[in-house]
Coordinates of C-alpha atoms in Angstrom, one line a residue:
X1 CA -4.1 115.8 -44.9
X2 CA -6.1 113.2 -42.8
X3 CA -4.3 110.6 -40.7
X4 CA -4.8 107.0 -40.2
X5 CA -6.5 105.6 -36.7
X6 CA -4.9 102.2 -35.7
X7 CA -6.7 98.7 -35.9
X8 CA -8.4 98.0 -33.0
X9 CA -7.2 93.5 -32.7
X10 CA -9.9 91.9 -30.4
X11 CA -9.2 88.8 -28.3
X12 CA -11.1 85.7 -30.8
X13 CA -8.0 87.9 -33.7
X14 CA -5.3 87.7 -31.2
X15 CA -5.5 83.9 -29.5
X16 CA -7.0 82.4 -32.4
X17 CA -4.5 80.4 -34.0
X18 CA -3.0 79.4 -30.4
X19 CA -7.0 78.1 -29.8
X20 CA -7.6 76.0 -32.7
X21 CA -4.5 74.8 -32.8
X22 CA -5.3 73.4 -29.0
X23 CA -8.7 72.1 -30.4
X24 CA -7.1 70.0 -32.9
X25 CA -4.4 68.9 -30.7
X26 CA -6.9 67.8 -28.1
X27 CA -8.5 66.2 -30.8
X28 CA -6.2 64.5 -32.0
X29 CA -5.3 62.9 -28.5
X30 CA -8.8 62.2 -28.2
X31 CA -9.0 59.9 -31.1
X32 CA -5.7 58.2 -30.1
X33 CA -6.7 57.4 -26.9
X34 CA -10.1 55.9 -28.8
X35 CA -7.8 54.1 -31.4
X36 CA -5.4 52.9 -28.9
X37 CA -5.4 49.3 -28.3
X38 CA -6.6 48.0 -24.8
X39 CA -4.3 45.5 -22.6
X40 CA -6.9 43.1 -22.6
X41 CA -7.0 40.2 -25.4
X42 CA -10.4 39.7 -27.3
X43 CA -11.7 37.5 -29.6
X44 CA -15.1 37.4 -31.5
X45 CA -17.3 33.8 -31.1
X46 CA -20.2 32.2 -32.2
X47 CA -22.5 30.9 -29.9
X48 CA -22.9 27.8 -31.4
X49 CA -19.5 26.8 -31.1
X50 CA -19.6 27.4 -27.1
X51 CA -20.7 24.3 -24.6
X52 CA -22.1 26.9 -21.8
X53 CA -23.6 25.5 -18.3
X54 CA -24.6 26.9 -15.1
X55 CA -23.5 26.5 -11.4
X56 CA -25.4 24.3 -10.0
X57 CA -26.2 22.8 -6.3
X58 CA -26.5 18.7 -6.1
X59 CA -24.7 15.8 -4.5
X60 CA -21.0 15.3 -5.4
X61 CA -20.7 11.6 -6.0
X62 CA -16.9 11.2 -5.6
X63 CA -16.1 7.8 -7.6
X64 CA -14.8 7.5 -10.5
X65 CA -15.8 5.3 -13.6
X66 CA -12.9 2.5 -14.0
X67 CA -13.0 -0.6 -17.0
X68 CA -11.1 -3.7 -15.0
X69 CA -9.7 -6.9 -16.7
X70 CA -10.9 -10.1 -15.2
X71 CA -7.1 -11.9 -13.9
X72 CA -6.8 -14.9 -11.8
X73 CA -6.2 -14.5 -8.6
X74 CA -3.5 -17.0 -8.1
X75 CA -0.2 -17.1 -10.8
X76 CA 2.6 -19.2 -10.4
X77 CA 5.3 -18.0 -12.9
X78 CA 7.3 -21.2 -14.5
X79 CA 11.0 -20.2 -15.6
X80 CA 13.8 -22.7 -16.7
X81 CA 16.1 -21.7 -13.7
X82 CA 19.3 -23.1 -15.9
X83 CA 18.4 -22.9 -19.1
X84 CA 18.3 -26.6 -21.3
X85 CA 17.3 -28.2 -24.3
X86 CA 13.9 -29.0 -24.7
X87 CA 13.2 -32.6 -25.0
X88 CA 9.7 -33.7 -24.4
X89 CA 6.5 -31.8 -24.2
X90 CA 3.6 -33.3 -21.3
X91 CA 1.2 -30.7 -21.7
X92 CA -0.5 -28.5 -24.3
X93 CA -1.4 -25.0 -23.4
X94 CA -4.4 -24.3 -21.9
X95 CA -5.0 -28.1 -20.2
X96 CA -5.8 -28.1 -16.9
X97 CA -3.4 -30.0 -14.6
X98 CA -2.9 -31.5 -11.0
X99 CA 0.0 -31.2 -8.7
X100 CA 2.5 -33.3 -10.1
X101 CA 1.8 -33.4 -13.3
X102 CA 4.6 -33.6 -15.8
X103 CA 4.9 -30.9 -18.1
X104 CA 8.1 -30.6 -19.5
X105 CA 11.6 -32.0 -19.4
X106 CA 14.8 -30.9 -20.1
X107 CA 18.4 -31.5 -20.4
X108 CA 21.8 -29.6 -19.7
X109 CA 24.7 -31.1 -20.0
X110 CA 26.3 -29.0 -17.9
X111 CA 24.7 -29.7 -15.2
X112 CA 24.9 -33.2 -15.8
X113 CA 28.4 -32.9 -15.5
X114 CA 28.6 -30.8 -12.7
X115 CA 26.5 -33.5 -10.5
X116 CA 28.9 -36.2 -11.5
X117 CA 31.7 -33.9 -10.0
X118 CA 30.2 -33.1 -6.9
X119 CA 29.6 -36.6 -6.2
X120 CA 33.6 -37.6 -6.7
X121 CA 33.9 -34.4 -4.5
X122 CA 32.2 -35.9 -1.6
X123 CA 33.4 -39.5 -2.2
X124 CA 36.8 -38.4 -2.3
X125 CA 36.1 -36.5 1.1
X126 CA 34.4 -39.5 2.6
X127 CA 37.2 -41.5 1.7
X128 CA 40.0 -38.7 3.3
X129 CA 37.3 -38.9 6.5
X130 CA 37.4 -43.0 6.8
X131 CA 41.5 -42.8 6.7
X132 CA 42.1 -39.9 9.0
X133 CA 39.6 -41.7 11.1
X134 CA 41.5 -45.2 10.6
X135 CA 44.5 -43.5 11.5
X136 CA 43.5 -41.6 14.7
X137 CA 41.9 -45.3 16.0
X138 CA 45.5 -46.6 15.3
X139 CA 48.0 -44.1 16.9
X140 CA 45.6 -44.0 19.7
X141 CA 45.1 -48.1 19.9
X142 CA 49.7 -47.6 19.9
X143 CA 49.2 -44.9 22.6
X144 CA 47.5 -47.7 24.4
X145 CA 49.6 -50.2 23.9
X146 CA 52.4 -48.3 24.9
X147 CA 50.8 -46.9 27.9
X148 CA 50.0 -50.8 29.2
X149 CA 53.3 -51.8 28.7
X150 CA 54.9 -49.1 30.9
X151 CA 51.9 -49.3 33.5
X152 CA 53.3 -52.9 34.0
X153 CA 57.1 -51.7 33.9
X154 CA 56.3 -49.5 36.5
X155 CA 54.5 -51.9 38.5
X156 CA 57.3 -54.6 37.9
X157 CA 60.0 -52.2 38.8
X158 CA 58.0 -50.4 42.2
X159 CA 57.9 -54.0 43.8
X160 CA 61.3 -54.9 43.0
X161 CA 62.2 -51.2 44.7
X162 CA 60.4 -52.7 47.6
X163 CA 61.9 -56.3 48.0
X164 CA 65.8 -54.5 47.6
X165 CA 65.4 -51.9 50.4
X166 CA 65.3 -54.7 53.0
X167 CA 68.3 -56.2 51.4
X168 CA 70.2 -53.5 51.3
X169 CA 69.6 -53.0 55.1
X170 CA 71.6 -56.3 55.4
X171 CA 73.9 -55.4 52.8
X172 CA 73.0 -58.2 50.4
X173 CA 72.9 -55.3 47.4
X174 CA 74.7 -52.1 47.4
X175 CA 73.3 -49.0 47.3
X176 CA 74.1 -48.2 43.7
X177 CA 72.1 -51.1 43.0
X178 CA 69.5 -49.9 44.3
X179 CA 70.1 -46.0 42.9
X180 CA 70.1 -47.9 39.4
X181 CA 66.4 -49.1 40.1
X182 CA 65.2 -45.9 41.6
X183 CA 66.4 -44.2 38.5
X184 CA 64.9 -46.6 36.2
X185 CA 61.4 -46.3 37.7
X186 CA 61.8 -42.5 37.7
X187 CA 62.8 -42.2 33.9
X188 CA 59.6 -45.2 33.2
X189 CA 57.4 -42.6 34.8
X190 CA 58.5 -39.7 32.9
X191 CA 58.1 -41.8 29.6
X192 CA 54.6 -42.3 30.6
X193 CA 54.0 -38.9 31.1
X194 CA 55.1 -37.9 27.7
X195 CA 53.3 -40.5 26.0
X196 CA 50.1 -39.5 27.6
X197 CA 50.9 -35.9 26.9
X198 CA 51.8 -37.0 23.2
X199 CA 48.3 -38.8 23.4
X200 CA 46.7 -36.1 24.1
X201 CA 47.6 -33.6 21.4
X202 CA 47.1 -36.3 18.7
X203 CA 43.6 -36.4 20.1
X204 CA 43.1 -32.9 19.8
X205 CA 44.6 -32.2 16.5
X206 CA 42.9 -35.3 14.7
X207 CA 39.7 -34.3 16.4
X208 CA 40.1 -30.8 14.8
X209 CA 41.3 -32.3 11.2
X210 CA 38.4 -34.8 11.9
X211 CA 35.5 -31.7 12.3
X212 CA 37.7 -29.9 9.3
X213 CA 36.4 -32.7 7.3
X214 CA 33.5 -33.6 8.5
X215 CA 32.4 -30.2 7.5
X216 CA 33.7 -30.3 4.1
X217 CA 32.1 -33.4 3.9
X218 CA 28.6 -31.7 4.6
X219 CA 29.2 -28.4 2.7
X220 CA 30.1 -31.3 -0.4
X221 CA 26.7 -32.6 0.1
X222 CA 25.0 -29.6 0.6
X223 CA 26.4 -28.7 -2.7
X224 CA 25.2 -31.6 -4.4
X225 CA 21.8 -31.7 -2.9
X226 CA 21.7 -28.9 -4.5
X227 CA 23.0 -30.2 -7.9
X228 CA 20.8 -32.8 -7.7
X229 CA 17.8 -30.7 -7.0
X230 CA 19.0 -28.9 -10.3
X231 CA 19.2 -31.7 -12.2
X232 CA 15.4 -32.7 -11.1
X233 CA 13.5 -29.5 -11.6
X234 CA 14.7 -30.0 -15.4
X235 CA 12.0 -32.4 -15.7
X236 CA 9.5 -30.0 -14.7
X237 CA 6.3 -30.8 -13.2
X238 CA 3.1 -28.7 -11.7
X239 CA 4.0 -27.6 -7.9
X240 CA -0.1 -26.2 -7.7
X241 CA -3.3 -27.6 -9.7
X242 CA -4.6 -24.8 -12.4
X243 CA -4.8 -24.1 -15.8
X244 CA -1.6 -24.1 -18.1
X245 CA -1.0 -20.9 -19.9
X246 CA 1.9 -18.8 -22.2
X247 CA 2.8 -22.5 -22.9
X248 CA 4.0 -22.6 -26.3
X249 CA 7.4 -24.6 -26.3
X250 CA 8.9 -26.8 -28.9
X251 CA 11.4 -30.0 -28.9
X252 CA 15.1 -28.8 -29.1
X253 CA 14.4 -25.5 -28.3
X254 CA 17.1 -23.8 -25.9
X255 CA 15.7 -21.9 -22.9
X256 CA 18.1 -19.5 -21.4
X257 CA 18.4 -19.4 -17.5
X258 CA 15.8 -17.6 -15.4
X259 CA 13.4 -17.4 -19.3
X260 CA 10.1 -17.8 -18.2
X261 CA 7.9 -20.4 -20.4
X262 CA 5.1 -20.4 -18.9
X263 CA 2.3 -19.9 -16.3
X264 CA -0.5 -21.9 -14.1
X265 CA -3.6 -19.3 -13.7
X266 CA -6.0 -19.9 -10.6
X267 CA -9.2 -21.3 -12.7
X268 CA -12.1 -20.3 -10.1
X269 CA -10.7 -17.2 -8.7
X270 CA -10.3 -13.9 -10.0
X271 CA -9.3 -10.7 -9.5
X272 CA -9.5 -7.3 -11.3
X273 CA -6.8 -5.2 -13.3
X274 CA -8.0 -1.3 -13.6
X275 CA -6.0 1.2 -14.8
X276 CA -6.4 4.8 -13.3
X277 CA -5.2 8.4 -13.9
X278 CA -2.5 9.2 -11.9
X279 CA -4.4 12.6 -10.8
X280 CA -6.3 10.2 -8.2
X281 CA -2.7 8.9 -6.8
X282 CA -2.5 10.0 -3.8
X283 CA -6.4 9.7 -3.2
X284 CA -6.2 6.2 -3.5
X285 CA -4.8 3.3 -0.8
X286 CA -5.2 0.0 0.0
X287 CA -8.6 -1.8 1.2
X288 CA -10.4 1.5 -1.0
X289 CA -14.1 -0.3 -1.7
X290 CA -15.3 -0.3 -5.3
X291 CA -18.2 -1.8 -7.5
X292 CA -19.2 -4.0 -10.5
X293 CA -22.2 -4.0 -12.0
X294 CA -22.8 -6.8 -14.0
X295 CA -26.8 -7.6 -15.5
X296 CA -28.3 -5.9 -12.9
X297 CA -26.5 -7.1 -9.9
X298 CA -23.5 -5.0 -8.3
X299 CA -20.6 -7.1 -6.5
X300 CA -18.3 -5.4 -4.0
X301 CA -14.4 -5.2 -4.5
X302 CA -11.5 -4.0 -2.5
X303 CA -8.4 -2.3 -4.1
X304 CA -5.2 -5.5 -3.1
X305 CA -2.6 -3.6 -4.3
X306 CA -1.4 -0.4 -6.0
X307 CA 1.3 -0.4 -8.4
X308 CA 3.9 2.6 -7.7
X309 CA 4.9 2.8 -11.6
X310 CA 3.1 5.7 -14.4
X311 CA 2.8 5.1 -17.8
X312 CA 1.0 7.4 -20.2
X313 CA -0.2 8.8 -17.1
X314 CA -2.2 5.7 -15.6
X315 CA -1.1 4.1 -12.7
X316 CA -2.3 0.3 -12.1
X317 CA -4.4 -1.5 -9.4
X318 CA -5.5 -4.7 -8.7
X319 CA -9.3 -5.3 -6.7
X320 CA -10.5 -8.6 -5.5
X321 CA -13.8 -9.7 -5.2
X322 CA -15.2 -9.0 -1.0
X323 CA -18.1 -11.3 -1.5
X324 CA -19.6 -13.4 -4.2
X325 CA -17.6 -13.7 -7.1
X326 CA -19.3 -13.0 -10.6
X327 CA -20.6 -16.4 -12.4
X328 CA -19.5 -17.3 -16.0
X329 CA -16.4 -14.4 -16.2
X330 CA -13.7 -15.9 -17.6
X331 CA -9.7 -14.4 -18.1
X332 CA -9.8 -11.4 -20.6
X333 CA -13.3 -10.5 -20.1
X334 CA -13.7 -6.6 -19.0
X335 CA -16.2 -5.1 -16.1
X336 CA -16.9 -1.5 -15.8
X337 CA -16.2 -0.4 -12.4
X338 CA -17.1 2.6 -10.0
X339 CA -14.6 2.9 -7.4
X340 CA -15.3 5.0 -4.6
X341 CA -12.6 8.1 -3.6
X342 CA -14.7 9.4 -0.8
X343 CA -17.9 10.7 0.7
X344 CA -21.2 11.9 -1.0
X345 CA -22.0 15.4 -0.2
X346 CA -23.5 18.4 -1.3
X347 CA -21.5 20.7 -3.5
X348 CA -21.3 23.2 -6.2
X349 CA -20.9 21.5 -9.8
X350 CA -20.3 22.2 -12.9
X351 CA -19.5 19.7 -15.5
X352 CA -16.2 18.0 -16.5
X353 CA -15.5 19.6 -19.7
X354 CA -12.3 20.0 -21.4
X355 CA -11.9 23.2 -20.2
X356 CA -10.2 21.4 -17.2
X357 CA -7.4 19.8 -19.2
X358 CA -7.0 23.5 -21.4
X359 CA -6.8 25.5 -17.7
X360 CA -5.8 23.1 -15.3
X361 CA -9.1 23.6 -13.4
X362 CA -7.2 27.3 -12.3
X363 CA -9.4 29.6 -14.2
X364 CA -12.6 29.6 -16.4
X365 CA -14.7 32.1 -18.5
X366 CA -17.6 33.3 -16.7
X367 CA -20.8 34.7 -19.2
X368 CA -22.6 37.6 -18.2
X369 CA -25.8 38.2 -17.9
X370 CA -27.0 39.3 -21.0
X371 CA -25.2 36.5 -22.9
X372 CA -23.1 38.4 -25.3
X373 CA -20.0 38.4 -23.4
X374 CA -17.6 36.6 -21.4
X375 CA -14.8 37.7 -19.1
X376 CA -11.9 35.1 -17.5
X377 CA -11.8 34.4 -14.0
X378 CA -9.7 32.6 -11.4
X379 CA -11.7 29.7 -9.2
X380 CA -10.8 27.1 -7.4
X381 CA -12.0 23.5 -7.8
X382 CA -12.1 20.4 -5.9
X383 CA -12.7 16.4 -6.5
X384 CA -13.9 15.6 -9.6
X385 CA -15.9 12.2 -11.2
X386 CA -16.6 12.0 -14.7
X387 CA -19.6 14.2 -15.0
X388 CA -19.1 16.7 -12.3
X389 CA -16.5 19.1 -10.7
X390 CA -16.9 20.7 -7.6
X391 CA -16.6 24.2 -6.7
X392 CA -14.4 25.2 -4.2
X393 CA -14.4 29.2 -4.5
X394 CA -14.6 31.6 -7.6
X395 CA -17.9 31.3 -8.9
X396 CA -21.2 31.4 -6.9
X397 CA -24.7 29.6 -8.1
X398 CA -26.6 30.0 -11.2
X399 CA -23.8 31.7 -13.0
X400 CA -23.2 30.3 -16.5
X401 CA -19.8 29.3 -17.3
X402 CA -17.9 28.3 -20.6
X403 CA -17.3 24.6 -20.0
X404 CA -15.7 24.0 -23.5
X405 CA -14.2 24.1 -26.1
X406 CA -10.8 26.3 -24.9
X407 CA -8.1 25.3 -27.4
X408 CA -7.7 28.6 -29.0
X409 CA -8.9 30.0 -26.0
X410 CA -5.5 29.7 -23.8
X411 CA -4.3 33.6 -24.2
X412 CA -7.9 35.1 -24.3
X413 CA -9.1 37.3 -21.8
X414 CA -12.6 38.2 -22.9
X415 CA -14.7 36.9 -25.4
X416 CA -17.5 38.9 -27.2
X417 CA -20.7 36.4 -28.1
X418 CA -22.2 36.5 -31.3

C-alpha cells in the first residue's frame, strides 16, 4: 500500500486571487479618476465666432466721443403766474420780437376784484389817517387854548398877589384875603401842570396810533402795488428781444397759475446739450475743454454745467462755445463732439469690446500660444475711450486676448478653440 505525498501550493497559487483582485480594484480607481469630472467649466468654440486681439503699446487718447444738441444760450421761461383766460394773441410762434413787445393778454377776474379791494383798503386807511390826524391838531390846538388862558390867569392873579401885600401891611385887606389869592394862584398852577401833562400823553399816544397807521397805510399799498403789478403782467409783453418759441396758445383758453406757455430762445448764441455715461461721473467737472469738428474746422468748448440727475444711465451737460461760434447752426441741429477726460500717454491697449460690459473690465480670456485654447484671467484696467482700454496689470504685451463676444461666456473658465 503506497501513500499519498502532499501538494506542494507555490506563492502565484496562494496570493493570486488577493493580487488580481488588487489589479482590478486599482483599475478600476484608475479609470474613475480618468472619468471623473474636473472643477473647471469648459466649453467647445469655433474660431470664427471669437473677436481675438493682441496687447498692444500706443498712446491712450483719453476723450471720449459725445453727439451734442445745438441750444440757445439764453432762455427766458414765460409762465402765467395767476393763471387767466386767454383773450388776445400778439404774436405767432416763432416771430422774432423786441423788448416790449406785446404778446399776449389775459384776464382774471379774480384779481380784478382783489385790486378793487385793496384800493378801498388803503382809502379807507387814508381816510382813518386824515381824522386821527384832524383830531390830534384839535385836542392839541384846545391844549393851547387852555394853556394861554391860564398863562394869563396866572399872570393876572401874580400881580394882584403883589399890589395886596402892601395893602395888607396897612391893613386895608385882611389876611384871609390875601390867603384866598395865594390859594387861587397855587391851584391855577397846578391846573397848568396837569394840562400840560395831559398834553403830553395825548401827544404820545396819537403819535403812536398815528405811526400804527401810517404803517398800515404803507403795508396797504405795498399790497396793492403788488396787485396792481399782478393785474399788469396779465397783459404779457417781451422783458428780453429773441425768438418766440413753445407758443401755441388759443383765445379762451384757461392757463392755470405758474403753467408755462412759452419761451424766448437767444437767436445768435448757442450752446451745447451732450449726454454722457455716468461711468465718466466723477471724471468730469466744470470748465472740462472739449471739441467740435464741423467741415474741417474744430471749435473749442467748455463744459458750463453738469446736471447731478441719471437717467437710463446718462447724466447731462451743457458746453459753450470758448471762441468762435459755428456759422449757419441753427436749434436742433447735432455736432459730434470729443471731449477730453485727461492726458495722452502711453499705455497698454486693448480694444473696447463687449467683453467689458459681460466682465465688468475684472477679468478676461487670455489665448495661448498655439491658438487652440483659452484660460480666464483676472486684470485690471484703466480709462477707457471708445476704441481703446488701457491696461493696468494682468496681461503683459503681445498676448492675444478674447475681446468678444462673452454672453454665454459668463460661468466659463476655459475654452477649447476649434
Amino acid at each position: 500500500m503506497t501513500m499519498d505525498k502532499p501538494r506542494q501550493i507555490n506563492f502565484w497559487q496562494k496570493w493570486r486571487r488577493t493580487i488580481s483582485a488588487a489589479i482590478l480594484f486599482a483599475a478600476i480607481a484608475a479609470l474613475w479618476v480618468m472619468a471623473a469630472p474636473t472643477s473647471e467649466r469648459t466649453l467647445r468654440v469655433n474660431k470664427n465666432e471669437l473677436i481675438i486681439a493682441s496687447v498692444q503699446q500706443g498712446i491712450f487718447e483719453d476723450v471720449i466721443p459725445l453727439r451734442g444738441e445745438v441750444m440757445p444760450l439764453r432762455t427766458l421761461y414765460l409762465d402765467a403766474i395767476e393763471g387767466g383766460r386767454v383773450e388776445k394773441i400778439h404774436l405767432e410762434d416763432g416771430a422774432t420780437i423786441e423788448v416790449g413787445a406785446a404778446i399776449v393778454d389775459i384776464s382774471n377776474t379774480r384779481l380784478q376784484l382783489e385790486s378793487i379791494t385793496r384800493e378801498a383798503q388803503v382809502s379807507e386807511q387814508i381816510n382813518l389817517l386824515q381824522t386821527q390826524e384832524l383830531n390830534l391838531a384839535r385836542n392839541d390846538l384846545e391844549h393851547k387854548r387852555n394853556l394861554t388862558e391860564l398863562d394869563h390867569q396866572i399872570k393876572t392873579q401874580t400881580q394882584r398877589l403883589e399890589r395886596m401885600t402892601p395893602l395888607l401891611k396897612r391893613q386895608l385887606i385882611s389876611a384871609a384875603e390875601l390867603q384866598d389869592a395865594e390859594d387861587n394862584l397855587a391851584y391855577l398852577k397846578k391846573r397848568q401842570q396837569l394840562i400840560r401833562e395831559a398834553r403830553e400823553a395825548d401827544q404820545a399816544l396819537q403819535a403812536a396810533q398815528m405811526k400804527q397807521l401810517r404803517d398800515s397805510v404803507a403795508s396797504l399799498n405795498n399790497n396793492l402795488t403788488f396787485a396792481r403789478t399782478n393785474l399788469a403782467s396779465l397783459n404779457v409783453k417781451a422783458p428780453i428781444a429773441g425768438r418766440l418759441t413753445a407758443f401755441s396758445l388759443e383765445p379762451g383758453q384757461s392757463l392755470m397759475p405758474g403753467e408755462r406757455f412759452g419761451q424766448i430762445d437767444d437767436p445768435d448764441h448757442f450752446k451745447l446739450m451732450a449726454q454722457v455715461d455716468e461711468f465718466y461721473m466723477n471724471r468730469t467737472r466744470v470748465d472740462q475743454t472739449a471739441m467740435a469738428k464741423i467741415d474741417q474746422q474744430e471749435f473749442p468748448l467748455r463744459i458750463k454745467k453738469i446736471y447731478p440727475q441719471v437717467v437710463d444711465g446718462q447724466f447731462r451737460i451743457d458746453l459753450v462755445f470758448t471762441g468762435k461760434q459755428p456759422p449757419n447752426i441753427s436749434r436742433g441741429q447735432t455736432l459730434q463732439l470729443r471731449l477730453q477726460m485727461g492726458a495722452n500717454e502711453p499705455a497698454q491697449l486693448i480694444p473696447n469690446n463687449s467683453f467689458f460690459q459681460d466682465t465688468g473690465g475684472h477679468w478676461i480670456f487670455v489665448v495661448s500660444a498655439d491658438g487652440k485654447q483659452a484660460y480666464r484671467r483676472d486684470i485690471k484696467l484703466g480709462r477707457r475711450n471708445s476704441q481703446f482700454i488701457e491696461v493696468i496689470s494682468g496681461l503683459t504685451l503681445d498676448e492675444q486676448v478674447i475681446v468678444g463676444p462673452y454672453t454665454t461666456y459668463a460661468d466659463i473658465d476655459y475654452l477649447k478653440i476649434h
